Tab-separated table of C-alpha atoms in Angstrom:
chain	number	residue	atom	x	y	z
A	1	UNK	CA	15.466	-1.156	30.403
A	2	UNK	CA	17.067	-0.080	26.884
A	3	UNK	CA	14.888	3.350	26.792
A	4	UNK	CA	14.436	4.066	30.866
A	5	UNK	CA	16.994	6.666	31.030
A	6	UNK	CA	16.099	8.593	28.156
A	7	UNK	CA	11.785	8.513	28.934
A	8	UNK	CA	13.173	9.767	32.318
A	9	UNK	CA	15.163	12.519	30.720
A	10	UNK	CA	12.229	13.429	28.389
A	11	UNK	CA	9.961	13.869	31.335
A	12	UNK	CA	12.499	16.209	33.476
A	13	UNK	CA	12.140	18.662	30.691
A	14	UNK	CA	9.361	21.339	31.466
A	15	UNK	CA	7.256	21.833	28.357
A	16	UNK	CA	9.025	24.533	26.699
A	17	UNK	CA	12.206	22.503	26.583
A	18	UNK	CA	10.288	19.412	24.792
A	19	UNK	CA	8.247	21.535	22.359
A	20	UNK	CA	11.622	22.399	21.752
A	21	UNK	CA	13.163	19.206	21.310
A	22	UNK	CA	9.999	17.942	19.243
A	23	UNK	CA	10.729	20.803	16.797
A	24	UNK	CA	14.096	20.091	16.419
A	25	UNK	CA	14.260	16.395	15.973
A	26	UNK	CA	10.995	16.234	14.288
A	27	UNK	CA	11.973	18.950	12.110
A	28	UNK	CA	15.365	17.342	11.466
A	29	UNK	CA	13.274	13.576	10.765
A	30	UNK	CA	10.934	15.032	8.466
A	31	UNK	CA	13.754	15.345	5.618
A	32	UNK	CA	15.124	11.847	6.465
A	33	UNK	CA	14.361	10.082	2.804
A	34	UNK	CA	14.461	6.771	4.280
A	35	UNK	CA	10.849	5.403	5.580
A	36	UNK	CA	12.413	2.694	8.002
A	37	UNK	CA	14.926	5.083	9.767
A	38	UNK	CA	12.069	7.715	9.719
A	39	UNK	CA	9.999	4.454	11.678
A	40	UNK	CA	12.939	3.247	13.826
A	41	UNK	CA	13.607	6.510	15.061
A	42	UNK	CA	10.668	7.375	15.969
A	43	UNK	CA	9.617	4.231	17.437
A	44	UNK	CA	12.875	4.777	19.784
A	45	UNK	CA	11.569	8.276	20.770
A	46	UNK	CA	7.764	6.269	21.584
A	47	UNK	CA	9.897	3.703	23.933
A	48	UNK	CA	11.137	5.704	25.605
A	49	UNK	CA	7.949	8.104	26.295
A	50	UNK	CA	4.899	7.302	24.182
A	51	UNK	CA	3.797	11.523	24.595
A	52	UNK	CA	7.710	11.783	23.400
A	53	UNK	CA	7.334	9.450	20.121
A	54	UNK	CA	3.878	10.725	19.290
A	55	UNK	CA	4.752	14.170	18.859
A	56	UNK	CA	8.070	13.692	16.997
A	57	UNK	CA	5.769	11.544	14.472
A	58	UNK	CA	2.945	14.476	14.419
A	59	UNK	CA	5.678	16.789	13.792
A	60	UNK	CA	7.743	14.733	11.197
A	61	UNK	CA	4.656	13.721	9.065
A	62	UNK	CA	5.090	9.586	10.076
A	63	UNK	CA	2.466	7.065	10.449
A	64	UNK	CA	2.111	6.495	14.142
A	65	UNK	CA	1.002	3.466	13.905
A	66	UNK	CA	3.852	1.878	11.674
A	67	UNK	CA	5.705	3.814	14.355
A	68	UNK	CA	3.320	2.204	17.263
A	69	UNK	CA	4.322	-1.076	15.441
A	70	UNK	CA	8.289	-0.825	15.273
A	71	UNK	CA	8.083	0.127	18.725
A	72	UNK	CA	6.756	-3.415	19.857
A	73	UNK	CA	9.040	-5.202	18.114
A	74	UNK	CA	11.758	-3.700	20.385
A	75	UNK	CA	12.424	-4.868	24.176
A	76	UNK	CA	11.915	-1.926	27.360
């Protein structure tokens, strides 16, 4: 259950508070130079909440489906 508490979290927030936090860390990502943390990140944030990880990867500019595919290479 490596990314249970944090999908929970990410659903407790009302909408405003994620657009918020999808601004901010996808913001933040997009100027991340390297491709795999950009992925591994990412792939985290789709672990945990796959609404969660899609947006940051919309917002960032990332593949979502490298992102689809780091995310299945890591347990729940």
């Amino acid at each position: 259950e490596n990314f249970k508490q944090a999908g929970e979290l990410w659903r407790s927030f009302d909408k405003r508070s994620q657009d918020a936090l999808v601004e901010a860390m996808g913001g933040d990502l997009a100027q991340v130079k390297d491709l795999a943390i950009q992925n591994n990140f990412t792939a985290f944030a789709y672990k945990a909440d796959p609404d969660y990880g899609t947006r940051v990867a919309a917002r960032a500019g990332i593949d979502l489906e490298a992102v689809k595919k780091a995310a299945a290479t890591y347990k729940d």
